[in-house]
PDB file of C-alpha atoms in Angstrom:
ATOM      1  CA  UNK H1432      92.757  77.785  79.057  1.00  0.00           C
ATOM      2  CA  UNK H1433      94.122  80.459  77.057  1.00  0.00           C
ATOM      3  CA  UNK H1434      96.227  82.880  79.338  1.00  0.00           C
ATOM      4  CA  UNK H1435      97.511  86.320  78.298  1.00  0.00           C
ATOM      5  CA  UNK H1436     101.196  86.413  77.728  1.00  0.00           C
ATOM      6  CA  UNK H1437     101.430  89.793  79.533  1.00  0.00           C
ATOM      7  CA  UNK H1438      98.668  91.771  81.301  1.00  0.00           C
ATOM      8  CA  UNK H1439      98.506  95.340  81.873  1.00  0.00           C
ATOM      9  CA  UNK H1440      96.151  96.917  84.810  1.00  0.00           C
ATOM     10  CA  UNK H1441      94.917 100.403  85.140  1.00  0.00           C
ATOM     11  CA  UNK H1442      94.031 100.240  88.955  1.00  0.00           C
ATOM     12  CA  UNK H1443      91.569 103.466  88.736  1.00  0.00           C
ATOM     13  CA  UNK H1444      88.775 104.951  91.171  1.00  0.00           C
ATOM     14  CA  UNK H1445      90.642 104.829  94.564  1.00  0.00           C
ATOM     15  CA  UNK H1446      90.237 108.519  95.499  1.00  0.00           C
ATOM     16  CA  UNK H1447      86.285 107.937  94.241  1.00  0.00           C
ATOM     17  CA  UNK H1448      85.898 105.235  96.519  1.00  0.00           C
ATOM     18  CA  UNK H1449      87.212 107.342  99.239  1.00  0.00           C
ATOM     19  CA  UNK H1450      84.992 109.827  98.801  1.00  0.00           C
ATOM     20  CA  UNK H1451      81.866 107.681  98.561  1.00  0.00           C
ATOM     21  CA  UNK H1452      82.913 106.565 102.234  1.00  0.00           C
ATOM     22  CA  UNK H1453      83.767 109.790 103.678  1.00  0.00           C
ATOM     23  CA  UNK H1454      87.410 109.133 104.262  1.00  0.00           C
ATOM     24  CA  UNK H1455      90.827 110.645 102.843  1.00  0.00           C
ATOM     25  CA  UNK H1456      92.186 110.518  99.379  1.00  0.00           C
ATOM     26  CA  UNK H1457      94.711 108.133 100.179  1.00  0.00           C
ATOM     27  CA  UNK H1458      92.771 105.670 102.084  1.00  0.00           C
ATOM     28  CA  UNK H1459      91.387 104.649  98.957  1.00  0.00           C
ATOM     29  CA  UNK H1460      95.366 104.578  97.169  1.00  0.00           C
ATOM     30  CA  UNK H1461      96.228 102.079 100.542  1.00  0.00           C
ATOM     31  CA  UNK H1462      93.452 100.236  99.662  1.00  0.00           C
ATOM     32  CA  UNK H1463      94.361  99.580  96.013  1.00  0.00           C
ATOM     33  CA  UNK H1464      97.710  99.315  96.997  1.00  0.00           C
ATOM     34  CA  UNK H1465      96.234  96.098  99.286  1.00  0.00           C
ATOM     35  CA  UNK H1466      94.697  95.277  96.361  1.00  0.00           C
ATOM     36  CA  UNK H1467      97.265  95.217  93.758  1.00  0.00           C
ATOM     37  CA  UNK H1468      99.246  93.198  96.176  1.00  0.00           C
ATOM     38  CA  UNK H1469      96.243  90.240  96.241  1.00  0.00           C
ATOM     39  CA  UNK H1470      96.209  90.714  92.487  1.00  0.00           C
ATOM     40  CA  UNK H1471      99.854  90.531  91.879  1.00  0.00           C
ATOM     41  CA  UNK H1472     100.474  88.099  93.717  1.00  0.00           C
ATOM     42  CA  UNK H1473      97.572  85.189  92.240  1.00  0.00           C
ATOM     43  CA  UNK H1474      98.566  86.429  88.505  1.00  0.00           C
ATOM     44  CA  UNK H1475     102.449  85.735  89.046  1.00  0.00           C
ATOM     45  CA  UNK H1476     102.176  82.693  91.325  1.00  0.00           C
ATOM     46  CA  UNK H1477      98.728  80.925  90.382  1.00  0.00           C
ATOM     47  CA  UNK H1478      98.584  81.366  86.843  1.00  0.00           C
ATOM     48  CA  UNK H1479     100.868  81.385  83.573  1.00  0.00           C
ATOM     49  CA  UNK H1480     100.970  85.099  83.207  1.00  0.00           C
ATOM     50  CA  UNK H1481     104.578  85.909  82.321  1.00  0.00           C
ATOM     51  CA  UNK H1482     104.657  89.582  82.630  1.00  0.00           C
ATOM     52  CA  UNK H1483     102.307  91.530  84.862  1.00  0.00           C
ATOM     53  CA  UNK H1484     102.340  95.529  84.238  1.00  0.00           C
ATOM     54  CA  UNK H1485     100.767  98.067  87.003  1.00  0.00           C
ATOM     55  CA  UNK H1486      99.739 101.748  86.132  1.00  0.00           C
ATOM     56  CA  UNK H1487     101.195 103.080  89.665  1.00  0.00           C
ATOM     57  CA  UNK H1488     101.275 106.406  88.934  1.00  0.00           C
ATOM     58  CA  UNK H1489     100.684 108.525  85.511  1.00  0.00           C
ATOM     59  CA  UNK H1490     102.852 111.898  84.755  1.00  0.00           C
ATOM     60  CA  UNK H1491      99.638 113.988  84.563  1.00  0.00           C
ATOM     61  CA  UNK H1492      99.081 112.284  88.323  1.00  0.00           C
ATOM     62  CA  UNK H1493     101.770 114.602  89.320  1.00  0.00           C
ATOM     63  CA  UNK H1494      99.623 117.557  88.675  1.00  0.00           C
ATOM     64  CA  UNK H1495      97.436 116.760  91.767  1.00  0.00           C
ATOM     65  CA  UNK H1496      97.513 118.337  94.694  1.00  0.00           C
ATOM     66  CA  UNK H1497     100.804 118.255  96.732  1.00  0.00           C
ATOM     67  CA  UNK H1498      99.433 116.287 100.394  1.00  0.00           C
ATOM     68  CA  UNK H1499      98.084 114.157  98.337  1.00  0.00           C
ATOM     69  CA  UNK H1500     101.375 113.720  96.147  1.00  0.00           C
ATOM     70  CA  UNK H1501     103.232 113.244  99.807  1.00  0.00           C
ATOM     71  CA  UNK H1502     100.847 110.646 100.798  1.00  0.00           C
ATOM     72  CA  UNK H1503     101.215 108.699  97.740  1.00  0.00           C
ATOM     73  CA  UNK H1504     104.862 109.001  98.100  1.00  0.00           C
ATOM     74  CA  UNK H1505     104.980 107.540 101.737  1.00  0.00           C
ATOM     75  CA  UNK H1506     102.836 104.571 100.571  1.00  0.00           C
ATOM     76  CA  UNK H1507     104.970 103.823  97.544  1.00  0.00           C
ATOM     77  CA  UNK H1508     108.188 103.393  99.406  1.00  0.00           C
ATOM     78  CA  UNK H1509     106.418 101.381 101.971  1.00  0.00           C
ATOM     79  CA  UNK H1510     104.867  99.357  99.391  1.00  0.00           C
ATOM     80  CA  UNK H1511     108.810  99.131  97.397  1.00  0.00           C
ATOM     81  CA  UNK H1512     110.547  98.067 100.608  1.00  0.00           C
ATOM     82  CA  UNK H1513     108.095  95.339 100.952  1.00  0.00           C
ATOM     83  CA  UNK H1514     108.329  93.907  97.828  1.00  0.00           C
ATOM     84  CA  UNK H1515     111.971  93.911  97.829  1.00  0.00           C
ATOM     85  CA  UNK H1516     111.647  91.156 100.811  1.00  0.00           C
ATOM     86  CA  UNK H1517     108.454  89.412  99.504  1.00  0.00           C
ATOM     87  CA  UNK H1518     108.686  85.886  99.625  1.00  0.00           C
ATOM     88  CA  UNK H1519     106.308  85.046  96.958  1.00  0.00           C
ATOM     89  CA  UNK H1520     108.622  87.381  94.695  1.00  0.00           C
ATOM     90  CA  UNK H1521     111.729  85.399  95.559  1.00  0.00           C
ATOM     91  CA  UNK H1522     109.768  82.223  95.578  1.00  0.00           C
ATOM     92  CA  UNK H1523     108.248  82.598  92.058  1.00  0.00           C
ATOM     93  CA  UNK H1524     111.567  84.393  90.553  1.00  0.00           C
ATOM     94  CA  UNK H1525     109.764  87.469  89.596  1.00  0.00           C
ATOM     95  CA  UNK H1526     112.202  90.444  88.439  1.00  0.00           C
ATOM     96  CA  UNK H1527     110.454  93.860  89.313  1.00  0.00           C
ATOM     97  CA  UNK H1528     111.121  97.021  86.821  1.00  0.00           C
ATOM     98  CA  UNK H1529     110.132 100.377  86.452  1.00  0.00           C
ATOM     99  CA  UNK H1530     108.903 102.071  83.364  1.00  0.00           C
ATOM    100  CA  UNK H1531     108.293 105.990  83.456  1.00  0.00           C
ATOM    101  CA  UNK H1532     110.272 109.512  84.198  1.00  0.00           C
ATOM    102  CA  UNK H1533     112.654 108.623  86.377  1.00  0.00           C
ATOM    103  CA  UNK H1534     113.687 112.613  86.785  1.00  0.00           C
ATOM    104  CA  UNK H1535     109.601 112.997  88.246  1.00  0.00           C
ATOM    105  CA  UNK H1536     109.914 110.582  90.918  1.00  0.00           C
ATOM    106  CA  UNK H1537     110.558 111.298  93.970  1.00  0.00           C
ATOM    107  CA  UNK H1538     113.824 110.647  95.477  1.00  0.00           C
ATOM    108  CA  UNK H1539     112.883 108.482  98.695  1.00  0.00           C
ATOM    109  CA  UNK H1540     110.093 106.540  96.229  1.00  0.00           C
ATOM    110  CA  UNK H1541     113.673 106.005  93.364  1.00  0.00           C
ATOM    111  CA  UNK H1542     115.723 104.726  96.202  1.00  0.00           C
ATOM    112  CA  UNK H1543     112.963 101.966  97.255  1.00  0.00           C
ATOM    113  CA  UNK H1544     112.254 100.820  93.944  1.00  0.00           C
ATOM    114  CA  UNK H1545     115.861 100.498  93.224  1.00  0.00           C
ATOM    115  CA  UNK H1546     116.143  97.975  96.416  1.00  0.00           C
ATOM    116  CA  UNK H1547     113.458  95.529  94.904  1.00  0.00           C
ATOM    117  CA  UNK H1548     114.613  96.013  91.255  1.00  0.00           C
ATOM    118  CA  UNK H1549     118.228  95.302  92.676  1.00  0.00           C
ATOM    119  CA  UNK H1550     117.417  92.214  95.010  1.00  0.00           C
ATOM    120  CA  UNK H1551     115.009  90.700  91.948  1.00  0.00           C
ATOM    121  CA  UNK H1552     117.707  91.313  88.934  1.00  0.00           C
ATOM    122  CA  UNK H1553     118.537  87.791  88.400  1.00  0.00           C
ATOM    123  CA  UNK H1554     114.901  86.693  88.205  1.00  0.00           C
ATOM    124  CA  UNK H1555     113.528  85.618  85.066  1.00  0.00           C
ATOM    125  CA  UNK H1556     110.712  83.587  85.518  1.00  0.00           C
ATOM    126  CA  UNK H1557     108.006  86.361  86.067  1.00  0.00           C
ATOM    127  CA  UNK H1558     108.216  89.625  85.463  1.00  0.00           C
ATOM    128  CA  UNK H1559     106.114  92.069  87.383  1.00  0.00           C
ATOM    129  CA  UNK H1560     106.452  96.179  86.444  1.00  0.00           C
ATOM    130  CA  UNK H1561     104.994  99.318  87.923  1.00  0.00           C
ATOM    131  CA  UNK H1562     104.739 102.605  85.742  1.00  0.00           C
ATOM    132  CA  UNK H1563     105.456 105.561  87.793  1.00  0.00           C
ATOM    133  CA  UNK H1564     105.476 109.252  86.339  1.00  0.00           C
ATOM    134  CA  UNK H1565     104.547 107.414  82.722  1.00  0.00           C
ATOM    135  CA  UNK H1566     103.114 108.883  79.869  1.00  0.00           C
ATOM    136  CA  UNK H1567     102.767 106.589  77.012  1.00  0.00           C
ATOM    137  CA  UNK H1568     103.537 109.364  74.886  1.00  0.00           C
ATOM    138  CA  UNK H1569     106.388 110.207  76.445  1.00  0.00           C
ATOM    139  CA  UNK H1570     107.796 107.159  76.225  1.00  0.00           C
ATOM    140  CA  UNK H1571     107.598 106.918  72.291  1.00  0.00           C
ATOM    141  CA  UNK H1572     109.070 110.091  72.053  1.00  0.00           C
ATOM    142  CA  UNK H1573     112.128 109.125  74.421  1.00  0.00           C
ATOM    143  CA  UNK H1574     112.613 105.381  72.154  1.00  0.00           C
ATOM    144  CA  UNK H1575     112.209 107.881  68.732  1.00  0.00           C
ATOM    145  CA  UNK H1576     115.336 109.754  70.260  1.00  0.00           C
ATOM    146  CA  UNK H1577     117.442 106.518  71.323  1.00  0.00           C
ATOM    147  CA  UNK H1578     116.622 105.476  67.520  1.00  0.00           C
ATOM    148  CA  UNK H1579     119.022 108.322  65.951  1.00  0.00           C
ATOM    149  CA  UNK H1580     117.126 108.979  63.102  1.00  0.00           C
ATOM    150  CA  UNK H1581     116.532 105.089  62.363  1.00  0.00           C
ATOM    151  CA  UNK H1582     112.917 104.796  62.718  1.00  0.00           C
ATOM    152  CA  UNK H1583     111.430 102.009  62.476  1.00  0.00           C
ATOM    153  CA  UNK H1584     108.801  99.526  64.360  1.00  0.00           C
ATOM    154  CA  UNK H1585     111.681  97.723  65.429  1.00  0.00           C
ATOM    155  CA  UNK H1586     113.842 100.429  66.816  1.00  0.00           C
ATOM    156  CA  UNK H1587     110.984 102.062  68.816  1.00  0.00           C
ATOM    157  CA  UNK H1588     110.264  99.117  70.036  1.00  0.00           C
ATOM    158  CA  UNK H1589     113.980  98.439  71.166  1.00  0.00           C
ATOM    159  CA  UNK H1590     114.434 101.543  72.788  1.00  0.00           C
ATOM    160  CA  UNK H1591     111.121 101.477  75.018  1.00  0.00           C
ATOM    161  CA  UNK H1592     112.064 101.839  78.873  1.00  0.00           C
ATOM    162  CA  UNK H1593     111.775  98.133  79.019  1.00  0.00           C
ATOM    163  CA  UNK H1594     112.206  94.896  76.910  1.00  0.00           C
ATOM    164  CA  UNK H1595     108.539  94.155  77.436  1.00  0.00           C
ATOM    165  CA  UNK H1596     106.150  91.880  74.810  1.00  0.00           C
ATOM    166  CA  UNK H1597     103.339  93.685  73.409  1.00  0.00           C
ATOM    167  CA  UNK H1598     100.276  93.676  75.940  1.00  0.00           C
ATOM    168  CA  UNK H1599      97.875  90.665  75.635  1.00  0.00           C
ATOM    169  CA  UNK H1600      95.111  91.978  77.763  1.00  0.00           C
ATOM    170  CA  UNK H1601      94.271  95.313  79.796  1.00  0.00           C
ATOM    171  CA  UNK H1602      92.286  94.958  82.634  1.00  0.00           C
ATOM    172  CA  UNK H1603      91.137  98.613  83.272  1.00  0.00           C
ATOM    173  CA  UNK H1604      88.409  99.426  86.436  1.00  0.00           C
ATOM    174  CA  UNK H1605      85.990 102.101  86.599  1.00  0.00           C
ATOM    175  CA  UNK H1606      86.398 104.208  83.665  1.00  0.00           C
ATOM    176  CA  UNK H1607      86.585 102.950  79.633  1.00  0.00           C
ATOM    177  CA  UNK H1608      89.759 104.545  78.046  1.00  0.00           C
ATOM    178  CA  UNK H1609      93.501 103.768  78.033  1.00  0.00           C
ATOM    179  CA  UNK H1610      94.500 106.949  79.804  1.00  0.00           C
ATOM    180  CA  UNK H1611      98.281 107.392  77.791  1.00  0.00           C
ATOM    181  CA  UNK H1612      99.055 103.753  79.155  1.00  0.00           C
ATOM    182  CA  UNK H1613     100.924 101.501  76.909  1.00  0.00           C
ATOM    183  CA  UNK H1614     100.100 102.939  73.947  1.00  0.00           C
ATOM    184  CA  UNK H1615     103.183 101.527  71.635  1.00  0.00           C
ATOM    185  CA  UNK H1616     102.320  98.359  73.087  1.00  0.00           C
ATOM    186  CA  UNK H1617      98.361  97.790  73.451  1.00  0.00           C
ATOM    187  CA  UNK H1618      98.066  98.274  69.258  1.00  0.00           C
ATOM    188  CA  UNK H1619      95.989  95.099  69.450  1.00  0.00           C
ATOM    189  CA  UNK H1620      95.714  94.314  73.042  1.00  0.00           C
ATOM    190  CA  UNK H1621      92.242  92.960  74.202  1.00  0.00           C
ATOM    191  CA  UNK H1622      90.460  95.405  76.733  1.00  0.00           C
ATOM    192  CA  UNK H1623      88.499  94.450  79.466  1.00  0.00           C
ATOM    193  CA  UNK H1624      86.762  97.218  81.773  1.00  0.00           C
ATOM    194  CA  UNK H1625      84.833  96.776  84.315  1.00  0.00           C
ATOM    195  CA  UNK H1626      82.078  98.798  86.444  1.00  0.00           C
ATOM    196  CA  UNK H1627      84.173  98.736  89.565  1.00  0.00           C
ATOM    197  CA  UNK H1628      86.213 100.838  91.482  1.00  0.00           C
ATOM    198  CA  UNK H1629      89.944  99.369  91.773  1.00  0.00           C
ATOM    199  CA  UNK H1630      89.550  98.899  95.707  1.00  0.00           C
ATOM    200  CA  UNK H1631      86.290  96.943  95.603  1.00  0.00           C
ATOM    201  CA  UNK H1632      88.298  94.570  92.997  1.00  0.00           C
ATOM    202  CA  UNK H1633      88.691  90.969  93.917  1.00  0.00           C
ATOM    203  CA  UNK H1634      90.710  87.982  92.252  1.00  0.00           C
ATOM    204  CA  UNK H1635      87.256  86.273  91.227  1.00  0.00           C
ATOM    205  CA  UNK H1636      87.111  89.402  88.884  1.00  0.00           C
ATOM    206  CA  UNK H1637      89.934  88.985  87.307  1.00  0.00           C
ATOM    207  CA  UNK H1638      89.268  85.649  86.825  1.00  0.00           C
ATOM    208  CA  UNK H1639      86.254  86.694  85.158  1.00  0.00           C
ATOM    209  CA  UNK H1640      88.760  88.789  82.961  1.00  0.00           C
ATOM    210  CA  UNK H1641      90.800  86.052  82.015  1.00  0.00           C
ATOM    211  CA  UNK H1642      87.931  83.713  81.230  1.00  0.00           C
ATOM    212  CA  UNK H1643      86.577  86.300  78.757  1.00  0.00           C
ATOM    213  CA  UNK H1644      89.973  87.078  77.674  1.00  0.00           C
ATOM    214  CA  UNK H1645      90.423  83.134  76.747  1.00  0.00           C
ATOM    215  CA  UNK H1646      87.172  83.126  74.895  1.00  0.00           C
ATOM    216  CA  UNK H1647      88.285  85.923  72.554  1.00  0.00           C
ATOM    217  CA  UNK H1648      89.692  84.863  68.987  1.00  0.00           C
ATOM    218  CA  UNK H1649      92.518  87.062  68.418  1.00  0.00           C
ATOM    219  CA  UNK H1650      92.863  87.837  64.836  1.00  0.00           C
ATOM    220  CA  UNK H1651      95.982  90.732  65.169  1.00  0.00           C
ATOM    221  CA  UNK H1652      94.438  91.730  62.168  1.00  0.00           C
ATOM    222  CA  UNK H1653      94.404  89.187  59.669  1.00  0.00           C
TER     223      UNK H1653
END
């Protein structure tokens, strides 16, 4: 089977599937945060996916209303800490990262992802990143500014906030656009969305995603 070098997911409809059950915004972002753990965990330890990238949080996210932001912000250093100790992490090698606005995030949510990125560092087996205040956008502009003038594919593409390969395959829920995600990167990415919210996702759909994915010829436009 044909596996995606590097897989991107755009974990959306949490709040949505809060409100269809009546309960609090972030009961649906716990949920998905449940979720992504199940999901992160298969891709980097049951299958050959190299690099595994999670749309955490956007910058236009930030926008929303501030509980909610504080919410978010509790579960994001919980969810940090915990991956910094994960034994499946250490076990499979994976190095964690963070792509986005560092000056957005909050400074509790900076120090916990700078626990697991620091106790992963030497890890190069998998590689497993979260975008947090990211704008795809954004982070052209920032890699045309570290390029001095020289632009070129090759110097955006050096100067993005990581040393990441071009996305394979993004596995998007609920709603059928990109959303500023990965935009240098997903030029000829294969896109896979599916009628679901991200809390109601399970690993035999993403299976399903990667089976599809492997029956796709990829042409990169030749």
């Amino acid at each position: 089977m044909n596996y995606p070098l590097h897989m991107a997911i755009i974990p959306d409809g949490c709040r949505r599937w809060s409100s269809e059950k009546g309960s609090l915004p972030w009961d649906g972002h716990l949920k998905g945060i449940e979720v992504m753990e199940t999901v992160s965990k298969w891709l980097l330890s049951e299958t050959p996916v190299k690099h595994l990238t999670a749309y955490g949080l956007s910058a236009s996210n930030l926008r929303r209303p501030s509980v909610q932001l504080k919410a978010l912000e509790k579960l994001y250093v919980k969810y940090f800490t915990k991956l910094s100790k994960d034994e499946d992490i250490h076990e499979n090698q994976v190095r964690v990262g963070i792509i986005g606005s560092r000056d957005l995030v909050p400074e509790k949510v900076l120090k916990a992802t700078d626990i697991a990125v620091e106790a992963t560092a030497d890890y190069d087996s998998k590689f497993f990143r979260v975008a947090l205040a990211y704008s795809g956008r954004q982070e052209i502009v920032d890699a045309a500014k570290k390029s001095e003038g020289n632009l070129s594919v090759e110097s955006i593409s050096r100067n993005l906030y990581s040393d990441y390969p071009d996305v394979d395959l993004i596995f998007r829920t609920s709603e059928c656009r990109l959303s500023d995600f990965m935009l240098w990167g997903s030029s000829y990415s294969e896109l896979y969305f599916l009628d679901k919210y991200w809390p109601d996702v399970t690993i035999d759909d993403i299976k399903t995603a990667l089976e599809d994915y492997d029956s796709r010829q990829r042409r990169h436009g030749k």
